[in-house]
């Protein structure tokens, strides 16, 4: 008998396209519910599609960032095993619909997201649900210090970029908790782009040159922070975070867990591996990724981004899908994709 080769312990580049297929399936299924006002149905359709396609991916994956502990609903939950069980062992972080309200209301910037890294390398937030963070691109990654004020950070970021503070654009979630942050940023003269949701999208835009966003600031969910960290690390950007509990119960539980609430978490704390994958597919329109388009002939087009940290590869992928009713996913029609890829950086 020929000797069997042992699977590598590191994810290889072939995984990238498999992850794009997963986010495409989730995005197409969710897009059916755009503007319907039913965010739970859209989220559920994306979850079902993502789970279905993950079963076909050759990896031994464990969901580290998902929908929380398993409950009666068929969600992707923390600790769930995904993939075929063959091949590399990896941590998996998912957000089948980042921006469920955006999807339900037909607003821009809803995306389907997945991140993968070597087993044991993703930070587990435990009972920490909210976290304050700052994200920038590669040129300013040494300029940030989350222990300093937003205005000080903006001055330092502007210096690193060789620009004036007034030329910077800051992505901030439009939440009551950010009233003082918004006021301080305005006092510096920097411009603000307010979004009701879309923490991962904001981090992605801050880390990629040419999106019109220079920095993300503010408090968002800790699961989204870990997913964002995978993308930021792959892009060579900078990110720092500090837990920011918003509820009395959360603070009480963190104290019980003896967590250092004021501890600064750097990018290597959030994602320890240097071999991460990040994939996202647009569900609704944005200035960064096109949303899912259904055409008159029954076809579907999608736009995705996939990034790998080991090589720095960034690919924008235009998916042209022919609907096939023999393959139903999440209650919606499945797809047979034909991809047209545009390599922004040389292929790995």
mmCIF file of C-alpha atoms in Angstrom:
data_model
loop_
_atom_site.group_PDB
_atom_site.id
_atom_site.type_symbol
_atom_site.label_atom_id
_atom_site.label_comp_id
_atom_site.label_asym_id
_atom_site.label_seq_id
_atom_site.Cartn_x
_atom_site.Cartn_y
_atom_site.Cartn_z
ATOM 1 C CA UNK A 1 0.000 0.000 0.000
ATOM 2 C CA UNK A 2 1.261 3.502 -0.760
ATOM 3 C CA UNK A 3 2.233 5.483 2.281
ATOM 4 C CA UNK A 4 -0.447 7.967 3.345
ATOM 5 C CA UNK A 5 0.682 11.556 3.736
ATOM 6 C CA UNK A 6 -0.298 13.365 6.894
ATOM 7 C CA UNK A 7 -2.365 16.548 6.469
ATOM 8 C CA UNK A 8 -0.546 19.776 7.109
ATOM 9 C CA UNK A 9 -1.286 21.628 10.317
ATOM 10 C CA UNK A 10 -1.500 24.954 8.494
ATOM 11 C CA UNK A 11 -4.389 26.065 6.285
ATOM 12 C CA UNK A 12 -3.330 26.319 2.636
ATOM 13 C CA UNK A 13 -4.365 28.721 -0.094
ATOM 14 C CA UNK A 14 -7.005 26.364 -1.515
ATOM 15 C CA UNK A 15 -9.125 27.144 1.525
ATOM 16 C CA UNK A 16 -9.638 30.737 0.374
ATOM 17 C CA UNK A 17 -11.959 29.935 -2.528
ATOM 18 C CA UNK A 18 -13.909 27.451 -0.443
ATOM 19 C CA UNK A 19 -14.623 30.158 2.124
ATOM 20 C CA UNK A 20 -15.830 32.532 -0.599
ATOM 21 C CA UNK A 21 -18.343 29.913 -1.716
ATOM 22 C CA UNK A 22 -19.602 29.755 1.863
ATOM 23 C CA UNK A 23 -20.175 33.522 2.121
ATOM 24 C CA UNK A 24 -21.683 33.647 -1.366
ATOM 25 C CA UNK A 25 -24.258 31.029 -0.414
ATOM 26 C CA UNK A 26 -25.127 32.882 2.788
ATOM 27 C CA UNK A 27 -25.404 36.224 0.994
ATOM 28 C CA UNK A 28 -27.628 34.920 -1.795
ATOM 29 C CA UNK A 29 -29.977 33.211 0.653
ATOM 30 C CA UNK A 30 -30.175 36.278 2.899
ATOM 31 C CA UNK A 31 -30.671 38.706 0.015
ATOM 32 C CA UNK A 32 -34.122 37.257 -0.638
ATOM 33 C CA UNK A 33 -35.235 39.039 2.538
ATOM 34 C CA UNK A 34 -33.822 42.472 1.775
ATOM 35 C CA UNK A 35 -36.269 45.189 2.814
ATOM 36 C CA UNK A 36 -38.886 42.756 4.094
ATOM 37 C CA UNK A 37 -38.584 43.970 7.672
ATOM 38 C CA UNK A 38 -37.930 40.409 8.829
ATOM 39 C CA UNK A 39 -34.335 40.334 10.051
ATOM 40 C CA UNK A 40 -34.693 36.953 11.772
ATOM 41 C CA UNK A 41 -35.792 35.230 8.562
ATOM 42 C CA UNK A 42 -32.904 36.706 6.598
ATOM 43 C CA UNK A 43 -30.424 35.734 9.292
ATOM 44 C CA UNK A 44 -31.838 32.212 9.497
ATOM 45 C CA UNK A 45 -31.617 31.726 5.719
ATOM 46 C CA UNK A 46 -27.965 32.815 5.778
ATOM 47 C CA UNK A 47 -27.171 30.515 8.708
ATOM 48 C CA UNK A 48 -28.755 27.518 6.969
ATOM 49 C CA UNK A 49 -26.854 28.181 3.753
ATOM 50 C CA UNK A 50 -23.552 28.769 5.543
ATOM 51 C CA UNK A 51 -23.882 25.581 7.576
ATOM 52 C CA UNK A 52 -24.801 23.566 4.475
ATOM 53 C CA UNK A 53 -21.789 24.733 2.478
ATOM 54 C CA UNK A 54 -19.382 24.442 5.413
ATOM 55 C CA UNK A 55 -20.128 20.708 5.500
ATOM 56 C CA UNK A 56 -18.368 20.387 2.132
ATOM 57 C CA UNK A 57 -15.151 22.207 3.086
ATOM 58 C CA UNK A 58 -12.158 19.975 3.818
ATOM 59 C CA UNK A 59 -11.190 21.191 7.278
ATOM 60 C CA UNK A 60 -11.633 20.198 10.890
ATOM 61 C CA UNK A 61 -13.159 23.428 12.144
ATOM 62 C CA UNK A 62 -14.527 24.561 15.496
ATOM 63 C CA UNK A 63 -16.710 27.662 15.690
ATOM 64 C CA UNK A 64 -15.121 30.010 18.216
ATOM 65 C CA UNK A 65 -17.195 33.054 17.295
ATOM 66 C CA UNK A 66 -20.775 32.210 16.366
ATOM 67 C CA UNK A 67 -24.277 32.750 17.695
ATOM 68 C CA UNK A 68 -23.434 31.938 21.309
ATOM 69 C CA UNK A 69 -24.333 28.798 23.182
ATOM 70 C CA UNK A 70 -26.480 26.305 21.332
ATOM 71 C CA UNK A 71 -30.200 26.803 21.831
ATOM 72 C CA UNK A 72 -33.377 25.571 20.211
ATOM 73 C CA UNK A 73 -32.767 27.543 17.036
ATOM 74 C CA UNK A 74 -30.526 25.919 14.394
ATOM 75 C CA UNK A 75 -27.829 28.591 14.546
ATOM 76 C CA UNK A 76 -24.079 28.255 14.137
ATOM 77 C CA UNK A 77 -23.116 28.140 17.791
ATOM 78 C CA UNK A 78 -19.880 28.410 19.755
ATOM 79 C CA UNK A 79 -18.174 25.020 19.866
ATOM 80 C CA UNK A 80 -19.969 23.655 16.794
ATOM 81 C CA UNK A 81 -17.830 21.425 14.576
ATOM 82 C CA UNK A 82 -17.835 22.439 10.907
ATOM 83 C CA UNK A 83 -16.214 21.101 7.754
ATOM 84 C CA UNK A 84 -15.748 17.522 6.575
ATOM 85 C CA UNK A 85 -13.564 16.717 9.589
ATOM 86 C CA UNK A 86 -10.676 15.978 7.247
ATOM 87 C CA UNK A 87 -7.568 18.112 6.936
ATOM 88 C CA UNK A 88 -6.316 21.057 8.930
ATOM 89 C CA UNK A 89 -7.622 21.926 12.401
ATOM 90 C CA UNK A 90 -8.849 25.520 12.518
ATOM 91 C CA UNK A 91 -10.765 28.068 14.548
ATOM 92 C CA UNK A 92 -13.746 29.536 12.716
ATOM 93 C CA UNK A 93 -15.507 32.857 13.268
ATOM 94 C CA UNK A 94 -18.759 33.551 11.449
ATOM 95 C CA UNK A 95 -21.348 36.254 11.034
ATOM 96 C CA UNK A 96 -23.816 34.968 8.419
ATOM 97 C CA UNK A 97 -25.390 38.440 8.241
ATOM 98 C CA UNK A 98 -23.424 41.321 9.671
ATOM 99 C CA UNK A 99 -26.089 43.985 9.752
ATOM 100 C CA UNK A 100 -29.381 42.101 10.086
ATOM 101 C CA UNK A 101 -31.247 45.384 10.585
ATOM 102 C CA UNK A 102 -29.566 46.818 7.491
ATOM 103 C CA UNK A 103 -30.767 43.796 5.520
ATOM 104 C CA UNK A 104 -34.310 43.934 6.905
ATOM 105 C CA UNK A 105 -34.601 47.642 6.115
ATOM 106 C CA UNK A 106 -32.896 47.424 2.727
ATOM 107 C CA UNK A 107 -30.017 49.659 3.813
ATOM 108 C CA UNK A 108 -26.404 49.501 2.579
ATOM 109 C CA UNK A 109 -23.470 47.561 4.070
ATOM 110 C CA UNK A 110 -24.969 44.205 5.066
ATOM 111 C CA UNK A 111 -22.419 41.454 4.416
ATOM 112 C CA UNK A 112 -21.884 37.721 5.022
ATOM 113 C CA UNK A 113 -18.567 37.054 6.761
ATOM 114 C CA UNK A 114 -16.288 34.188 7.760
ATOM 115 C CA UNK A 115 -12.766 34.094 9.188
ATOM 116 C CA UNK A 116 -10.501 31.096 9.723
ATOM 117 C CA UNK A 117 -7.197 30.708 11.571
ATOM 118 C CA UNK A 118 -5.093 27.902 12.979
ATOM 119 C CA UNK A 119 -6.614 26.007 15.908
ATOM 120 C CA UNK A 120 -6.258 27.792 19.235
ATOM 121 C CA UNK A 121 -5.202 31.126 17.742
ATOM 122 C CA UNK A 122 -8.443 33.129 18.016
ATOM 123 C CA UNK A 123 -9.159 35.093 21.186
ATOM 124 C CA UNK A 124 -12.211 33.801 23.019
ATOM 125 C CA UNK A 125 -14.141 36.774 24.477
ATOM 126 C CA UNK A 126 -15.947 34.594 27.020
ATOM 127 C CA UNK A 127 -18.439 36.764 28.924
ATOM 128 C CA UNK A 128 -17.206 39.997 27.356
ATOM 129 C CA UNK A 129 -19.844 41.240 24.924
ATOM 130 C CA UNK A 130 -18.702 44.795 24.123
ATOM 131 C CA UNK A 131 -15.264 46.151 23.318
ATOM 132 C CA UNK A 132 -13.800 49.543 22.447
ATOM 133 C CA UNK A 133 -11.482 49.483 19.447
ATOM 134 C CA UNK A 134 -9.466 51.517 17.026
ATOM 135 C CA UNK A 135 -8.551 50.272 13.544
ATOM 136 C CA UNK A 136 -6.279 51.820 10.919
ATOM 137 C CA UNK A 137 -4.434 50.816 7.776
ATOM 138 C CA UNK A 138 -0.841 49.685 7.487
ATOM 139 C CA UNK A 139 0.744 53.132 7.231
ATOM 140 C CA UNK A 140 -0.689 54.260 10.576
ATOM 141 C CA UNK A 141 -0.522 51.025 12.550
ATOM 142 C CA UNK A 142 2.344 52.246 14.748
ATOM 143 C CA UNK A 143 0.579 55.547 15.477
ATOM 144 C CA UNK A 144 -2.382 54.309 17.486
ATOM 145 C CA UNK A 145 -2.672 54.025 21.269
ATOM 146 C CA UNK A 146 -6.144 53.240 22.584
ATOM 147 C CA UNK A 147 -5.161 54.422 26.086
ATOM 148 C CA UNK A 148 -4.901 57.959 24.707
ATOM 149 C CA UNK A 149 -7.772 60.234 23.709
ATOM 150 C CA UNK A 150 -9.452 60.028 20.309
ATOM 151 C CA UNK A 151 -8.159 63.516 19.442
ATOM 152 C CA UNK A 152 -4.559 62.536 20.271
ATOM 153 C CA UNK A 153 -4.907 59.415 18.155
ATOM 154 C CA UNK A 154 -6.278 61.388 15.222
ATOM 155 C CA UNK A 155 -3.351 63.827 15.365
ATOM 156 C CA UNK A 156 -0.883 60.935 15.435
ATOM 157 C CA UNK A 157 -2.665 59.104 12.622
ATOM 158 C CA UNK A 158 -2.647 62.246 10.480
ATOM 159 C CA UNK A 159 1.090 62.672 11.095
ATOM 160 C CA UNK A 160 1.745 59.055 10.110
ATOM 161 C CA UNK A 161 -0.209 59.537 6.890
ATOM 162 C CA UNK A 162 1.378 62.906 6.135
ATOM 163 C CA UNK A 163 -2.018 64.601 6.109
ATOM 164 C CA UNK A 164 -4.038 67.118 8.086
ATOM 165 C CA UNK A 165 -6.502 65.925 10.711
ATOM 166 C CA UNK A 166 -9.234 67.730 8.764
ATOM 167 C CA UNK A 167 -8.592 65.349 5.862
ATOM 168 C CA UNK A 168 -9.280 62.213 7.916
ATOM 169 C CA UNK A 169 -12.592 60.346 7.829
ATOM 170 C CA UNK A 170 -13.621 58.362 10.905
ATOM 171 C CA UNK A 171 -16.111 55.473 10.864
ATOM 172 C CA UNK A 172 -18.292 55.498 14.008
ATOM 173 C CA UNK A 173 -21.397 53.518 14.855
ATOM 174 C CA UNK A 174 -24.326 55.887 15.370
ATOM 175 C CA UNK A 175 -25.173 54.819 18.927
ATOM 176 C CA UNK A 176 -26.047 56.875 22.044
ATOM 177 C CA UNK A 177 -22.918 55.531 23.755
ATOM 178 C CA UNK A 178 -20.800 57.390 21.206
ATOM 179 C CA UNK A 179 -22.162 60.891 21.830
ATOM 180 C CA UNK A 180 -18.969 62.119 23.517
ATOM 181 C CA UNK A 181 -16.732 60.375 20.972
ATOM 182 C CA UNK A 182 -18.577 61.999 18.084
ATOM 183 C CA UNK A 183 -18.334 65.419 19.696
ATOM 184 C CA UNK A 184 -14.591 65.051 20.333
ATOM 185 C CA UNK A 185 -13.909 63.910 16.767
ATOM 186 C CA UNK A 186 -15.875 66.883 15.445
ATOM 187 C CA UNK A 187 -13.837 69.220 17.621
ATOM 188 C CA UNK A 188 -10.649 68.025 15.888
ATOM 189 C CA UNK A 189 -12.078 68.962 12.495
ATOM 190 C CA UNK A 190 -11.991 65.391 11.215
ATOM 191 C CA UNK A 191 -14.914 64.137 9.186
ATOM 192 C CA UNK A 192 -17.238 61.434 10.483
ATOM 193 C CA UNK A 193 -19.127 58.716 8.656
ATOM 194 C CA UNK A 194 -21.934 57.470 10.902
ATOM 195 C CA UNK A 195 -23.443 54.034 10.396
ATOM 196 C CA UNK A 196 -26.223 52.415 12.393
ATOM 197 C CA UNK A 197 -24.592 48.987 12.100
ATOM 198 C CA UNK A 198 -21.709 47.272 10.357
ATOM 199 C CA UNK A 199 -18.759 47.042 12.729
ATOM 200 C CA UNK A 200 -16.819 44.510 10.621
ATOM 201 C CA UNK A 201 -17.424 46.468 7.433
ATOM 202 C CA UNK A 202 -16.113 49.618 9.118
ATOM 203 C CA UNK A 203 -12.925 47.885 10.255
ATOM 204 C CA UNK A 204 -12.414 46.435 6.803
ATOM 205 C CA UNK A 205 -12.797 49.842 5.174
ATOM 206 C CA UNK A 206 -10.408 51.435 7.662
ATOM 207 C CA UNK A 207 -7.730 48.827 6.948
ATOM 208 C CA UNK A 208 -7.971 48.851 3.137
ATOM 209 C CA UNK A 209 -6.530 51.858 1.264
ATOM 210 C CA UNK A 210 -8.809 53.791 -1.042
ATOM 211 C CA UNK A 211 -12.155 53.151 0.661
ATOM 212 C CA UNK A 212 -12.509 56.718 1.945
ATOM 213 C CA UNK A 213 -12.286 55.602 5.591
ATOM 214 C CA UNK A 214 -9.052 56.241 7.509
ATOM 215 C CA UNK A 215 -9.902 54.974 10.974
ATOM 216 C CA UNK A 216 -12.634 53.154 12.897
ATOM 217 C CA UNK A 217 -13.284 54.177 16.486
ATOM 218 C CA UNK A 218 -15.773 53.192 19.138
ATOM 219 C CA UNK A 219 -17.506 50.394 21.020
ATOM 220 C CA UNK A 220 -18.926 47.385 19.231
ATOM 221 C CA UNK A 221 -19.474 43.701 19.823
ATOM 222 C CA UNK A 222 -16.548 41.522 20.870
ATOM 223 C CA UNK A 223 -17.424 38.747 18.357
ATOM 224 C CA UNK A 224 -17.289 41.307 15.557
ATOM 225 C CA UNK A 225 -13.934 42.507 16.897
ATOM 226 C CA UNK A 226 -12.386 39.060 16.539
ATOM 227 C CA UNK A 227 -13.742 38.658 13.014
ATOM 228 C CA UNK A 228 -12.480 42.128 12.125
ATOM 229 C CA UNK A 229 -9.072 41.317 13.627
ATOM 230 C CA UNK A 230 -8.640 38.435 11.184
ATOM 231 C CA UNK A 231 -9.167 40.826 8.277
ATOM 232 C CA UNK A 232 -7.007 43.598 9.743
ATOM 233 C CA UNK A 233 -4.149 41.175 10.373
ATOM 234 C CA UNK A 234 -4.395 39.824 6.851
ATOM 235 C CA UNK A 235 -4.239 43.382 5.532
ATOM 236 C CA UNK A 236 -1.244 44.378 7.679
ATOM 237 C CA UNK A 237 -3.280 47.056 9.437
ATOM 238 C CA UNK A 238 -3.296 48.164 13.049
ATOM 239 C CA UNK A 239 -5.858 47.416 15.735
ATOM 240 C CA UNK A 240 -6.111 47.798 19.499
ATOM 241 C CA UNK A 241 -9.039 47.059 21.788
ATOM 242 C CA UNK A 242 -10.135 47.297 25.424
ATOM 243 C CA UNK A 243 -13.170 45.590 26.921
ATOM 244 C CA UNK A 244 -16.047 48.038 27.377
ATOM 245 C CA UNK A 245 -18.894 46.322 29.248
ATOM 246 C CA UNK A 246 -22.169 48.146 28.719
ATOM 247 C CA UNK A 247 -24.402 46.362 31.206
ATOM 248 C CA UNK A 248 -24.223 45.855 34.957
ATOM 249 C CA UNK A 249 -24.518 42.068 34.546
ATOM 250 C CA UNK A 250 -21.629 42.008 32.094
ATOM 251 C CA UNK A 251 -19.389 43.969 34.485
ATOM 252 C CA UNK A 252 -20.375 41.735 37.382
ATOM 253 C CA UNK A 253 -19.594 38.560 35.423
ATOM 254 C CA UNK A 254 -16.224 39.875 34.227
ATOM 255 C CA UNK A 255 -15.258 40.707 37.803
ATOM 256 C CA UNK A 256 -16.323 37.217 38.829
ATOM 257 C CA UNK A 257 -14.148 35.814 36.033
ATOM 258 C CA UNK A 258 -11.245 37.941 37.361
ATOM 259 C CA UNK A 259 -10.825 39.566 33.966
ATOM 260 C CA UNK A 260 -8.618 42.648 33.654
ATOM 261 C CA UNK A 261 -11.223 44.930 32.108
ATOM 262 C CA UNK A 262 -8.722 47.689 31.267
ATOM 263 C CA UNK A 263 -6.226 45.346 29.608
ATOM 264 C CA UNK A 264 -5.169 46.537 26.150
ATOM 265 C CA UNK A 265 -5.620 43.825 23.547
ATOM 266 C CA UNK A 266 -3.344 44.114 20.526
ATOM 267 C CA UNK A 267 -3.841 42.491 17.145
ATOM 268 C CA UNK A 268 -1.635 39.518 18.076
ATOM 269 C CA UNK A 269 -3.753 38.976 21.189
ATOM 270 C CA UNK A 270 -6.953 38.824 19.165
ATOM 271 C CA UNK A 271 -5.471 36.616 16.422
ATOM 272 C CA UNK A 272 -2.238 34.830 17.296
ATOM 273 C CA UNK A 273 -1.744 33.073 13.968
ATOM 274 C CA UNK A 274 0.083 34.614 11.017
ATOM 275 C CA UNK A 275 -1.955 32.469 8.631
ATOM 276 C CA UNK A 276 -5.519 33.786 8.654
ATOM 277 C CA UNK A 277 -8.227 33.827 6.029
ATOM 278 C CA UNK A 278 -11.069 36.316 5.780
ATOM 279 C CA UNK A 279 -13.923 36.249 3.274
ATOM 280 C CA UNK A 280 -16.941 38.524 2.910
ATOM 281 C CA UNK A 281 -19.716 38.801 0.331
ATOM 282 C CA UNK A 282 -21.912 41.850 -0.074
ATOM 283 C CA UNK A 283 -25.610 41.303 0.608
ATOM 284 C CA UNK A 284 -26.877 44.864 0.186
ATOM 285 C CA UNK A 285 -25.147 47.609 -1.769
ATOM 286 C CA UNK A 286 -22.178 49.510 -0.393
ATOM 287 C CA UNK A 287 -19.423 51.732 -1.720
ATOM 288 C CA UNK A 288 -17.041 48.867 -1.011
ATOM 289 C CA UNK A 289 -18.831 45.696 -2.158
ATOM 290 C CA UNK A 290 -21.766 45.331 -4.526
ATOM 291 C CA UNK A 291 -24.831 43.657 -3.132
ATOM 292 C CA UNK A 292 -26.514 40.534 -4.471
ATOM 293 C CA UNK A 293 -28.158 41.218 -7.836
ATOM 294 C CA UNK A 294 -30.962 39.035 -9.222
ATOM 295 C CA UNK A 295 -31.397 39.371 -12.984
ATOM 296 C CA UNK A 296 -34.408 38.794 -15.219
ATOM 297 C CA UNK A 297 -33.088 35.504 -16.568
ATOM 298 C CA UNK A 298 -32.884 33.882 -13.158
ATOM 299 C CA UNK A 299 -29.188 34.417 -12.581
ATOM 300 C CA UNK A 300 -27.460 36.035 -9.631
ATOM 301 C CA UNK A 301 -24.267 38.068 -9.320
ATOM 302 C CA UNK A 302 -22.261 38.626 -6.160
ATOM 303 C CA UNK A 303 -19.124 40.503 -5.200
ATOM 304 C CA UNK A 304 -16.767 39.173 -2.538
ATOM 305 C CA UNK A 305 -13.395 39.883 -1.008
ATOM 306 C CA UNK A 306 -11.008 37.225 0.268
ATOM 307 C CA UNK A 307 -7.771 37.971 2.107
ATOM 308 C CA UNK A 308 -4.932 35.767 3.342
ATOM 309 C CA UNK A 309 -2.464 37.110 5.900
ATOM 310 C CA UNK A 310 0.436 34.780 5.078
ATOM 311 C CA UNK A 311 0.847 36.260 1.607
ATOM 312 C CA UNK A 312 -1.030 39.558 1.852
ATOM 313 C CA UNK A 313 -3.200 38.520 -1.097
ATOM 314 C CA UNK A 314 -6.410 40.505 -1.602
ATOM 315 C CA UNK A 315 -8.867 39.281 -4.197
ATOM 316 C CA UNK A 316 -12.132 40.814 -5.280
ATOM 317 C CA UNK A 317 -14.283 38.111 -6.808
ATOM 318 C CA UNK A 318 -17.270 38.638 -9.047
ATOM 319 C CA UNK A 319 -19.502 35.573 -8.860
ATOM 320 C CA UNK A 320 -21.873 34.811 -11.717
ATOM 321 C CA UNK A 321 -24.336 32.179 -10.545
ATOM 322 C CA UNK A 322 -26.909 30.187 -12.480
ATOM 323 C CA UNK A 323 -29.782 29.199 -10.233
ATOM 324 C CA UNK A 324 -30.346 25.476 -9.998
ATOM 325 C CA UNK A 325 -33.506 24.286 -8.295
ATOM 326 C CA UNK A 326 -31.994 20.833 -7.732
ATOM 327 C CA UNK A 327 -29.886 22.325 -4.940
ATOM 328 C CA UNK A 328 -32.005 24.081 -2.355
ATOM 329 C CA UNK A 329 -30.203 25.974 0.397
ATOM 330 C CA UNK A 330 -31.891 27.574 3.385
ATOM 331 C CA UNK A 331 -35.273 27.415 1.688
ATOM 332 C CA UNK A 332 -33.944 29.314 -1.316
ATOM 333 C CA UNK A 333 -32.497 28.303 -4.638
ATOM 334 C CA UNK A 334 -28.919 27.089 -4.644
ATOM 335 C CA UNK A 335 -26.316 28.084 -7.184
ATOM 336 C CA UNK A 336 -23.723 26.787 -9.535
ATOM 337 C CA UNK A 337 -21.136 29.568 -9.508
ATOM 338 C CA UNK A 338 -18.829 30.687 -12.264
ATOM 339 C CA UNK A 339 -16.193 33.032 -10.873
ATOM 340 C CA UNK A 340 -14.388 35.914 -12.459
ATOM 341 C CA UNK A 341 -11.528 36.912 -10.140
ATOM 342 C CA UNK A 342 -9.548 40.164 -10.137
ATOM 343 C CA UNK A 343 -6.252 39.829 -8.266
ATOM 344 C CA UNK A 344 -5.443 43.125 -6.552
ATOM 345 C CA UNK A 345 -2.113 41.719 -5.330
ATOM 346 C CA UNK A 346 -0.113 39.029 -7.117
ATOM 347 C CA UNK A 347 -1.560 35.529 -6.582
ATOM 348 C CA UNK A 348 -0.097 33.443 -3.777
#
